[in-house]
Structures are given as C-alpha cells and as structure tokens.
Short mmCIF file of C-alpha atoms and ligand atoms in Angstrom, two decimals:
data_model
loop_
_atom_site.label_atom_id
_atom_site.label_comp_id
_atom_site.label_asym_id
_atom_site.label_seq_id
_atom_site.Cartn_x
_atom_site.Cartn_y
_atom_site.Cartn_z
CA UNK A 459 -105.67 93.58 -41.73
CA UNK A 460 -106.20 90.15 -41.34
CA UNK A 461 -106.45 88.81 -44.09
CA UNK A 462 -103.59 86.11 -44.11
CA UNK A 463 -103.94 85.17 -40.81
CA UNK A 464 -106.12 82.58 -39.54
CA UNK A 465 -106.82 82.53 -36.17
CA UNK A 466 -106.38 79.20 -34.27
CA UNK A 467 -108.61 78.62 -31.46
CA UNK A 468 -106.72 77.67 -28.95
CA UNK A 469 -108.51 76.21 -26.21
CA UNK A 470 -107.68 77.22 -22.13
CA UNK A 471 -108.43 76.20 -18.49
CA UNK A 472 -111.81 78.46 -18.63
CA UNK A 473 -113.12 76.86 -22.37
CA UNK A 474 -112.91 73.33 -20.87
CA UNK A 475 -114.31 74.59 -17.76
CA UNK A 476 -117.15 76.15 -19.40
CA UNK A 477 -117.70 72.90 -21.11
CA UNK A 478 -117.80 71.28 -18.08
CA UNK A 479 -120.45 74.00 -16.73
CA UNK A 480 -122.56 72.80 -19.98
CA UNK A 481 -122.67 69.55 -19.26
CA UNK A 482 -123.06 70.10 -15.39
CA UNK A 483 -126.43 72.24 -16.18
CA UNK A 484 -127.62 69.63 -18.36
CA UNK A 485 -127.20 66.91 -15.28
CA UNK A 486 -129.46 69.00 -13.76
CA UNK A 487 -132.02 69.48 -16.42
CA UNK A 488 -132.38 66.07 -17.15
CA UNK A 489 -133.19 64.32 -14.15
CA UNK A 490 -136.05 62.37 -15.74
CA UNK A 491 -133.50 59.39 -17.19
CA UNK A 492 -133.19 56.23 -15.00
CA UNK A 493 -132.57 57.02 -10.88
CA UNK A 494 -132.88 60.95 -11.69
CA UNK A 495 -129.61 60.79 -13.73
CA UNK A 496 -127.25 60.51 -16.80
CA UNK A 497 -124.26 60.78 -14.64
CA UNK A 498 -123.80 57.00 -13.75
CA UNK A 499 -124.07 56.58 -18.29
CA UNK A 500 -121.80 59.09 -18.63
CA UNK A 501 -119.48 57.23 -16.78
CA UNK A 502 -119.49 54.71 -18.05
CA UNK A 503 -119.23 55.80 -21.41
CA UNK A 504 -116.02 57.82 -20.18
CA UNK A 505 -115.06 53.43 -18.49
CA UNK A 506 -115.47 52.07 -21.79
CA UNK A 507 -114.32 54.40 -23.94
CA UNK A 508 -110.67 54.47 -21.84
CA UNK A 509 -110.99 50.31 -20.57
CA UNK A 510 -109.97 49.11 -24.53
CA UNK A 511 -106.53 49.58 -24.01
CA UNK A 512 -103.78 46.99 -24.49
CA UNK A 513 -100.54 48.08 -22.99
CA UNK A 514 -98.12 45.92 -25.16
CA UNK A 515 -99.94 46.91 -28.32
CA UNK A 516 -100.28 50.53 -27.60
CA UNK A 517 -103.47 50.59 -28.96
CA UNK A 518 -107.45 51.23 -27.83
CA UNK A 519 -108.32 53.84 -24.85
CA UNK A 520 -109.97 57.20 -24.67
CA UNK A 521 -108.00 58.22 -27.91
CA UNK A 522 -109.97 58.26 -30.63
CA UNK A 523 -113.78 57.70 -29.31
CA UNK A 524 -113.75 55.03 -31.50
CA UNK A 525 -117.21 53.85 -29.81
CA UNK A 526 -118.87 56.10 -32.22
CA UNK A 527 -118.21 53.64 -35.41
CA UNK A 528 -120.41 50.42 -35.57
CA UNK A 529 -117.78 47.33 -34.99
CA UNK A 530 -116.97 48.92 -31.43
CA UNK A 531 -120.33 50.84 -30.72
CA UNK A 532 -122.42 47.42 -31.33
CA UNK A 533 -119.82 45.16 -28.93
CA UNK A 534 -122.55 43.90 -26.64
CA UNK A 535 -120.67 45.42 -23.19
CA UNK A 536 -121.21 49.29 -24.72
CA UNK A 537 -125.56 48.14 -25.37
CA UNK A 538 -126.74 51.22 -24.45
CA UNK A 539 -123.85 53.56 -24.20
CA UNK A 540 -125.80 55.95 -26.98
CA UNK A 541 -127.73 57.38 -24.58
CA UNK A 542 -124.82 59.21 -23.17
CA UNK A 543 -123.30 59.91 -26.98
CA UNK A 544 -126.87 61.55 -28.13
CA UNK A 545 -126.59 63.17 -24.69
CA UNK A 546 -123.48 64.62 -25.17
CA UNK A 547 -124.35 65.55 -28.72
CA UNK A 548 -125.95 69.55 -28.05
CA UNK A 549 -122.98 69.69 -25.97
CA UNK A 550 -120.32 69.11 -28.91
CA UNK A 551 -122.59 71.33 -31.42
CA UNK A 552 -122.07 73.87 -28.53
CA UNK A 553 -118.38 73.77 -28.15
CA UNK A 554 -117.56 72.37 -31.59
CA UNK A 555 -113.91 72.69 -30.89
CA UNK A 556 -113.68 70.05 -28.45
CA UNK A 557 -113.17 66.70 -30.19
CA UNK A 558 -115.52 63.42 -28.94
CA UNK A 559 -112.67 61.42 -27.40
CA UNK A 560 -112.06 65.03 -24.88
CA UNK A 561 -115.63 65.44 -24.51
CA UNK A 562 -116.74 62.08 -23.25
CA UNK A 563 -113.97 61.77 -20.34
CA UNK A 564 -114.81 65.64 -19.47
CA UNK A 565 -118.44 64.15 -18.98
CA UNK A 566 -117.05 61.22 -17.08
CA UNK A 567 -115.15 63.73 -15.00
CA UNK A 568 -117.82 66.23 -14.75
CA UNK A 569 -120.66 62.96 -13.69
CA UNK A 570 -118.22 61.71 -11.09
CA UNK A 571 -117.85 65.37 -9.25
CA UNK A 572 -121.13 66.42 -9.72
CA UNK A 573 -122.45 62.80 -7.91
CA UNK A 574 -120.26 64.08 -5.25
CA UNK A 575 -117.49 62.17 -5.74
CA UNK A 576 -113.81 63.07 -5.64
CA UNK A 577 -112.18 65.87 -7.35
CA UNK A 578 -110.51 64.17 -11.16
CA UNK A 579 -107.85 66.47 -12.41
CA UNK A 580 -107.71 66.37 -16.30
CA UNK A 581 -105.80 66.77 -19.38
CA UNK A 582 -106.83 67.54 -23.06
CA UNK A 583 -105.61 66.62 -26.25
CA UNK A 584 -107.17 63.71 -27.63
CA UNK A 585 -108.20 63.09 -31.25
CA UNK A 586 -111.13 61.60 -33.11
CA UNK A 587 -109.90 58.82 -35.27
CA UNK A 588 -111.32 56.73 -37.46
CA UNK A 589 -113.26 53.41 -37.76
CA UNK A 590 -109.96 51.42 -38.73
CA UNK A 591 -108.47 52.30 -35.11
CA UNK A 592 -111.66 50.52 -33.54
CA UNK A 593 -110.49 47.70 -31.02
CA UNK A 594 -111.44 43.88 -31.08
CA UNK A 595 -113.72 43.08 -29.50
CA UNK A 596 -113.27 41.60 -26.08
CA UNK A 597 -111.42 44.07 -24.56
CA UNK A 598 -113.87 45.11 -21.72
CA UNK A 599 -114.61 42.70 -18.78
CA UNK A 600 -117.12 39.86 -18.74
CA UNK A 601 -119.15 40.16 -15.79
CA UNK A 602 -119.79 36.32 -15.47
CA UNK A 603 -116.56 35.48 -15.17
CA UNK A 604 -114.11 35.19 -12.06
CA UNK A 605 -110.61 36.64 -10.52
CA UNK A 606 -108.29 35.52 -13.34
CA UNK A 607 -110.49 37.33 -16.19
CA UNK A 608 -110.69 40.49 -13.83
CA UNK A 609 -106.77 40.05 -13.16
CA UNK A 610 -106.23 39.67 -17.14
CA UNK A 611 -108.29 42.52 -17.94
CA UNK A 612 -107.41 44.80 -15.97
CA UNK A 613 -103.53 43.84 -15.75
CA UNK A 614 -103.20 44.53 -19.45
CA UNK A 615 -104.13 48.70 -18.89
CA UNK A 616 -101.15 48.17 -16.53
CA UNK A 617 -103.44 48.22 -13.10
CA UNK A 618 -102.85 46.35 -9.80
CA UNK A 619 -105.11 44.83 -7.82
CA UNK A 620 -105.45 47.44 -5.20
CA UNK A 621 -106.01 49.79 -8.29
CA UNK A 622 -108.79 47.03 -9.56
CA UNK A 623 -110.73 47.26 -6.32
CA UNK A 624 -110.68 51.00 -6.25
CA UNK A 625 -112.32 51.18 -9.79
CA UNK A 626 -115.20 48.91 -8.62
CA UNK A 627 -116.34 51.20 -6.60
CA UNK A 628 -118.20 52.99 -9.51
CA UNK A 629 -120.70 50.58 -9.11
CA UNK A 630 -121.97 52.70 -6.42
CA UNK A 631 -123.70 54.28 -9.25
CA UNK A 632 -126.03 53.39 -11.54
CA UNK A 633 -127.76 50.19 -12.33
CA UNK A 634 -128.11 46.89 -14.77
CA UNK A 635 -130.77 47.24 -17.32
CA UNK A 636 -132.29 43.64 -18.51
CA UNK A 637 -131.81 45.40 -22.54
CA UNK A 638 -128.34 46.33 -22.28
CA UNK A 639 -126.18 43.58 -20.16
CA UNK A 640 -129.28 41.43 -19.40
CA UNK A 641 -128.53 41.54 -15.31
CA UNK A 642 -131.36 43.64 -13.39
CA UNK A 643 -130.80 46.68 -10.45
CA UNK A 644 -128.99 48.63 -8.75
CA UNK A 645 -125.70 47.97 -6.70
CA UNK A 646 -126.48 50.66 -3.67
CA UNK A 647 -129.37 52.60 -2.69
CA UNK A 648 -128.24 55.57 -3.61
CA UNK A 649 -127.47 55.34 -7.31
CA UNK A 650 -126.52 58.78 -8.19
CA UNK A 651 -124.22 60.05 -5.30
CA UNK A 652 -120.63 58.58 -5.39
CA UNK A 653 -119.95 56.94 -1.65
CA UNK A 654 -118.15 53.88 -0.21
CA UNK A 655 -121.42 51.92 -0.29
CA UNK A 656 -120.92 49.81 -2.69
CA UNK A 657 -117.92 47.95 -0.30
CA UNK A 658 -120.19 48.30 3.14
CA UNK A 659 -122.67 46.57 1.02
CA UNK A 660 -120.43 43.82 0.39
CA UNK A 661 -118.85 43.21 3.91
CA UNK A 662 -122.39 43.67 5.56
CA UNK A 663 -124.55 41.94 3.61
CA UNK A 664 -125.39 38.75 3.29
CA UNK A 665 -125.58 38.01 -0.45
CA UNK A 666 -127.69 34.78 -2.29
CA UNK A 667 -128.37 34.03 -5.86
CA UNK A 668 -131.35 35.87 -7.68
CA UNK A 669 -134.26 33.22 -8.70
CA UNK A 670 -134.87 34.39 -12.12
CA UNK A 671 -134.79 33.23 -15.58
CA UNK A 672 -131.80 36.29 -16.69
CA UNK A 673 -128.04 35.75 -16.16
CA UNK A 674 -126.58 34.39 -12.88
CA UNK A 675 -126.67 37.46 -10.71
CA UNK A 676 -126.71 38.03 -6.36
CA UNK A 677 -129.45 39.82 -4.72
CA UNK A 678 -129.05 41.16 -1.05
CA UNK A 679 -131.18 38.81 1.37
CA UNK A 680 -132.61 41.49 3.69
CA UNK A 681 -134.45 43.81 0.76
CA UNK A 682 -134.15 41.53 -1.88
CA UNK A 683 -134.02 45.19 -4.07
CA UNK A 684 -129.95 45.33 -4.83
CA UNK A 685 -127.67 43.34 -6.61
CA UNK A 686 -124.06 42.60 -7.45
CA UNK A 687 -122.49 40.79 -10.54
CA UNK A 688 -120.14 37.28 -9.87
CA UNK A 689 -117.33 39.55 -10.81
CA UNK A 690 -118.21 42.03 -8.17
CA UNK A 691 -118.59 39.30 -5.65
CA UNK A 692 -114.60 38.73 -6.57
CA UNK A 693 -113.77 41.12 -4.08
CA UNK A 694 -114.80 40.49 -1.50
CA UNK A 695 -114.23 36.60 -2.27
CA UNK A 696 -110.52 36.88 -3.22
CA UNK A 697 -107.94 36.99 -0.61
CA UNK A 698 -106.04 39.85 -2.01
CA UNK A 699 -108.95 41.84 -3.38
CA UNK A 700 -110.76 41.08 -0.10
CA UNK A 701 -108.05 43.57 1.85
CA UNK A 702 -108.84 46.43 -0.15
CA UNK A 703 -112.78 46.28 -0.26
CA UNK A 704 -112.29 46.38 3.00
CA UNK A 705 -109.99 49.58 3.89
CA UNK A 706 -112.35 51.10 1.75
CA UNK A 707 -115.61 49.73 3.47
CA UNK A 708 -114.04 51.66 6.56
CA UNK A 709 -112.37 54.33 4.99
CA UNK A 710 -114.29 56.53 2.63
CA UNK A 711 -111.00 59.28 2.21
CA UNK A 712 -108.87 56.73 1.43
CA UNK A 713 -111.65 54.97 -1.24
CA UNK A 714 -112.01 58.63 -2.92
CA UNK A 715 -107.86 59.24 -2.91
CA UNK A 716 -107.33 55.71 -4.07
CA UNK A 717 -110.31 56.28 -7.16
CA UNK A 718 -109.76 59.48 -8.10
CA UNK A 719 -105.86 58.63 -9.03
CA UNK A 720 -106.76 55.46 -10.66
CA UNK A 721 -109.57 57.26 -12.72
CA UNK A 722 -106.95 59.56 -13.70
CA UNK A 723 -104.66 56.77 -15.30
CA UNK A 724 -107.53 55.25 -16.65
CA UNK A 725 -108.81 58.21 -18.85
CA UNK A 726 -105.33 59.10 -19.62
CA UNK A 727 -104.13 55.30 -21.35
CA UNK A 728 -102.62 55.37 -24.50
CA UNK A 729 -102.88 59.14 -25.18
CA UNK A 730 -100.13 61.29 -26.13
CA UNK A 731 -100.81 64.10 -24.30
CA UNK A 732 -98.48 67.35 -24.84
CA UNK A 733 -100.36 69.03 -21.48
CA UNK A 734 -97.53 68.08 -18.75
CA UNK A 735 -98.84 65.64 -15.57
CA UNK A 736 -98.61 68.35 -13.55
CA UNK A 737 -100.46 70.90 -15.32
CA UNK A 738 -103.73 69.18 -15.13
CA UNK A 739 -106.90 71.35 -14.94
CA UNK A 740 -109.12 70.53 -11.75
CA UNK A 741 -112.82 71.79 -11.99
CA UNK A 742 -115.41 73.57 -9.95
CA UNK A 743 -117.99 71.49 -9.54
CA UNK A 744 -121.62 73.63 -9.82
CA UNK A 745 -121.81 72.99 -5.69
CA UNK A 746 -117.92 74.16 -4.66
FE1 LIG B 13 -119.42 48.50 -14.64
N1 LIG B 13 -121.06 47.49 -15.33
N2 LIG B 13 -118.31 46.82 -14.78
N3 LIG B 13 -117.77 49.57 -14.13
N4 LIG B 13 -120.54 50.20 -14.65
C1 LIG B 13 -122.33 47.99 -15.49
C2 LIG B 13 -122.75 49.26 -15.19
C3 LIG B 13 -121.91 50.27 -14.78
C4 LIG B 13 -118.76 45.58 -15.14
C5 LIG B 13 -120.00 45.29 -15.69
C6 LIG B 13 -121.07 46.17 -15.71
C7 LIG B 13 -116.52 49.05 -13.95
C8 LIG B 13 -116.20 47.70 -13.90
C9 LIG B 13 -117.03 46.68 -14.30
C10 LIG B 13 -120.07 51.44 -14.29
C11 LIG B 13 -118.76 51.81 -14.10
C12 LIG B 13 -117.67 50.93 -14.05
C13 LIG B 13 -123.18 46.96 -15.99
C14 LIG B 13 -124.66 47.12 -16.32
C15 LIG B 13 -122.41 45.83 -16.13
C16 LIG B 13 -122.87 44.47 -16.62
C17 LIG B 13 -124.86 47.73 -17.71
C18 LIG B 13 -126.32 47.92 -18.04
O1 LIG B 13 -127.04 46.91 -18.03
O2 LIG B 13 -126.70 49.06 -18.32
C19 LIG B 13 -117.72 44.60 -14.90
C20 LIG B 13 -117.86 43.13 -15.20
C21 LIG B 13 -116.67 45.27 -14.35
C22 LIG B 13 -115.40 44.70 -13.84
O3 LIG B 13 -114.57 45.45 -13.25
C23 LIG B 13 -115.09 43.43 -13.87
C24 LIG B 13 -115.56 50.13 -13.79
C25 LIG B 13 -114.06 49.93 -13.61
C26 LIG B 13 -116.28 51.30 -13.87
C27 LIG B 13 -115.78 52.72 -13.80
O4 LIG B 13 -116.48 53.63 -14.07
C28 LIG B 13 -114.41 53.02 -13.39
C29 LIG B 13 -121.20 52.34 -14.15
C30 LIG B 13 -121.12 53.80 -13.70
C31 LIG B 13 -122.35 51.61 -14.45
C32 LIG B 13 -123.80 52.09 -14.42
C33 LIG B 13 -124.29 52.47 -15.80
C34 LIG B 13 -125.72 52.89 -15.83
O5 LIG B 13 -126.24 53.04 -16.94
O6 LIG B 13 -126.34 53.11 -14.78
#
C-alpha cells in the first residue's frame, strides 16, 4: 500500500505550461481592463517584482514575491500592482503548487508572448518568503529623474546600458494612470501588442512638455494623445543610450533578441535556481 509514502508533486515542463495556458485564457477573457488588457499589469508586476535587486547585497528580486506584504506592496512605484495579484489569484487557487514569486514572472512571461512579443525561456524554483525579506524602499526607478539615476538603478541588477535601453522598450505597452504614478497615457498606439514603437516614436516625433497641473511629463506634438516620462526621454537624449534606441528604432529582430535575453536576466536576479541555464522551458503561446 501506500501508506508511508507521500507523494511529492513534482512539477514538469507540461504543469508550468498548463499554467501558462490558464493564464493565457484568462488574457483573453478579460479584455474589459484598461486598452483591452491585463497583460501590460502583469508585466509589470513580473518588472517590479524582479527590479528590487541589489547585486552587492544579494538581496530583493523575483525571489520571494515579497510585494504581497504591506512595507513593499504600499511603496508608491507598485500603486496599483494589485490588480495583477487579485488577477493572478484564481490562477494560484488553480495550480496551488506553484508558489507566488513562480507565478507572477510566468504571467510576465506569458503577457509578453501573448502581446506578441518575443519568445522568454524560463526557469522555476522560486520561494515565497516572508515580510522580513521585503526590500527598502527605493529600489525601483524614479521616473522624474535623469541618466545618472537610470545608470544607478539599473547598474546595481548588474545591467549595461545597451541592456537599459532594451528594457525600455516595455513601454510599448500599457499606460500611466493619474491614481497610480500620477503621469497620464499611453507611450504607443498600440498598447497591448509588443513592437519597436515605442523607439520610432522617439526618433520621429517631435516631443514638448504636457500643459497640465500633474507631474512634468512630454506629450507628442502632432496628436497630442501619447506621452513619454523625462526618464524615457533619456534615451534618446543621452549619447550612449541614444545609439541603441536607435538600432532598435530600425531594427525590430534585433530589439526582440536584445529584450527577450535581458528579460531573462531580469526575472532570474538573485534566485538560486537548481533548473540548469540551459534547460529552460520555452512556451507555446495560444497563437503558435
Ligand atoms: Fe515602466 N512605468 N518604468 N517599465 N512600465 C510605468 C508603466 C509601465 C518607469 C516608470 C513607469 C520599465 C522601466 C521604467 C512597464 C514596464 C517596464 C509607469 C506608469 C511608470 C511611471 C504606472 C501607472 O501609472 O500605472 C521608469 C521610470 C522606468 C525606467 O526604466 C527608468 C521596465 C524596465 C519595464 C519592463 O517591463 C521590463 C509596463 C508594462 C507599464 C504599463 C503598466 C500598465 O498598467 O499599463
């Protein structure tokens, strides 16, 4: 019998992938939120969760999903992040194996192919921790602020600039809300499919400040309807940024290559994974 053996789930390839299917069918359900969808939330959830780490302390990232606890899920850069937590929530009740800190960069993976973007290979084996391993905050960047603070921010996960630029490009997706970060609108006009618009947009356009009583923001002057933060206006203002925002304003495959692998690292800071580098799972996306 079995009566002294308890069976340990151990989780494969096809469980995560299911989860992924989950989450993918869910996308599609719920196309009432925002521009038609969570994805760009999710996201950023997945960003914010994973953009806490410190390199020389070893601490913050995706490890943990800290966010959940009130110091770090009330920092004023994660206002509004619930929305993708109580989204993910029937998800997790689902597949109650999975832990939160897995399940949110699965969603971030799952949001970026199913916008169409680039394929994001990835590994399991996070764990839920507890409200002690919450990060200062701090830790995420300041959108007012210039080259130096995206430099310091960014250099302390260990990224370069070429690295920085590519991870801008999320802002293809998605938008401000005036009751989370106080800025207003969407970067591109096509908020929920990953593309290389969000660097045409800045080498095209011509940008000028927004009138308006909120935080200093640009608006585009033909259509007056999009919008970039000062720190997105960094790259294309900063001589070695500049080089970058524009290979990728030209060259979509190399934007996508260039994303996808510094996604990867991103998710993957400060976690000890025991799933080797070159064992990571890629998933079908709902449209392969
Ligand atoms: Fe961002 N981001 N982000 N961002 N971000 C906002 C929205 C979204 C900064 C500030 C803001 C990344 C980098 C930066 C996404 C992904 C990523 C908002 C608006 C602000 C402000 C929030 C709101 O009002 O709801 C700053 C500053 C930086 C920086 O680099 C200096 C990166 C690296 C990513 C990523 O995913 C890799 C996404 C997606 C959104 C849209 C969210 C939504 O709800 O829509």
């Amino acid at each position: 019998g079995q009566t002294n053996t308890k069976k340990i789930f151990t989780p494969r390839f096809e469980d995560y992938q299911k989860v992924y299917d989950q989450i993918a069918k869910l996308l599609e359900e719920h196309d009432e939120y925002d521009d038609g969808s969570y994805g760009p939330v999710l996201l950023r959830l997945a960003w914010h969760a994973s953009g806490t780490y410190d390199k020389l302390t070893n601490t913050g990232g995706s490890n943990g999903a800290t966010m959940r606890f009130a110091p770090e899920g009330d920092h004023g850069a994660n206002a509004g992040l619930k929305a993708a937590r109580d989204f993910l929530e029937p998800v997790k009740e689902a597949f109650p194996w999975i832990t939160y800190s897995d399940l949110w960069i699965l969603a971030g993976v799952c949001a970026i192919q199913e916008m169409q973007g680039p394929k994001i290979p990835y590994r399991a084996g996070r764990s839920d921790r507890d409200l002690s391993f919450c990060t200062p905050d701090g830790r995420l960047p300041d959108a007012s602020k210039g080259s130096s603070h995206i430099r310091a921010i960014f250099g302390r996960m260990g990224f370069d600039d070429r690295a920085m630029v590519a991870l801008s490009g999320a802002h293809a997706l998605g938008r401000c809300h005036t009751d989370r970060s106080g800025y207003s609108g969407p970067w591109t006009f096509s908020p929920t499919t990953m593309t290389n618009d969000y660097f045409k947009l800045l080498v095209e356009e011509k940008w000028q400040y927004k009138k308006w009583n909120g935080p200093k923001q640009f608006e585009d002057v033909k259509t007056k309807t999009l919008m970039m933060l000062p720190t997105d206006m960094e790259i294309i203002k900063d001589k070695s940024f500049k080089q970058y925002t524009e290979l990728y304003a030209k060259d979509n495959d190399a934007f996508f290559k260039d994303f996808s692998e510094a996604v990867v690292t991103l998710f993957e800071l400060g976690v000890p994974f025991e799933q080797p580098e070159d064992q990571r799972y890629t998933f079908k996306s709902s449209f392969d």
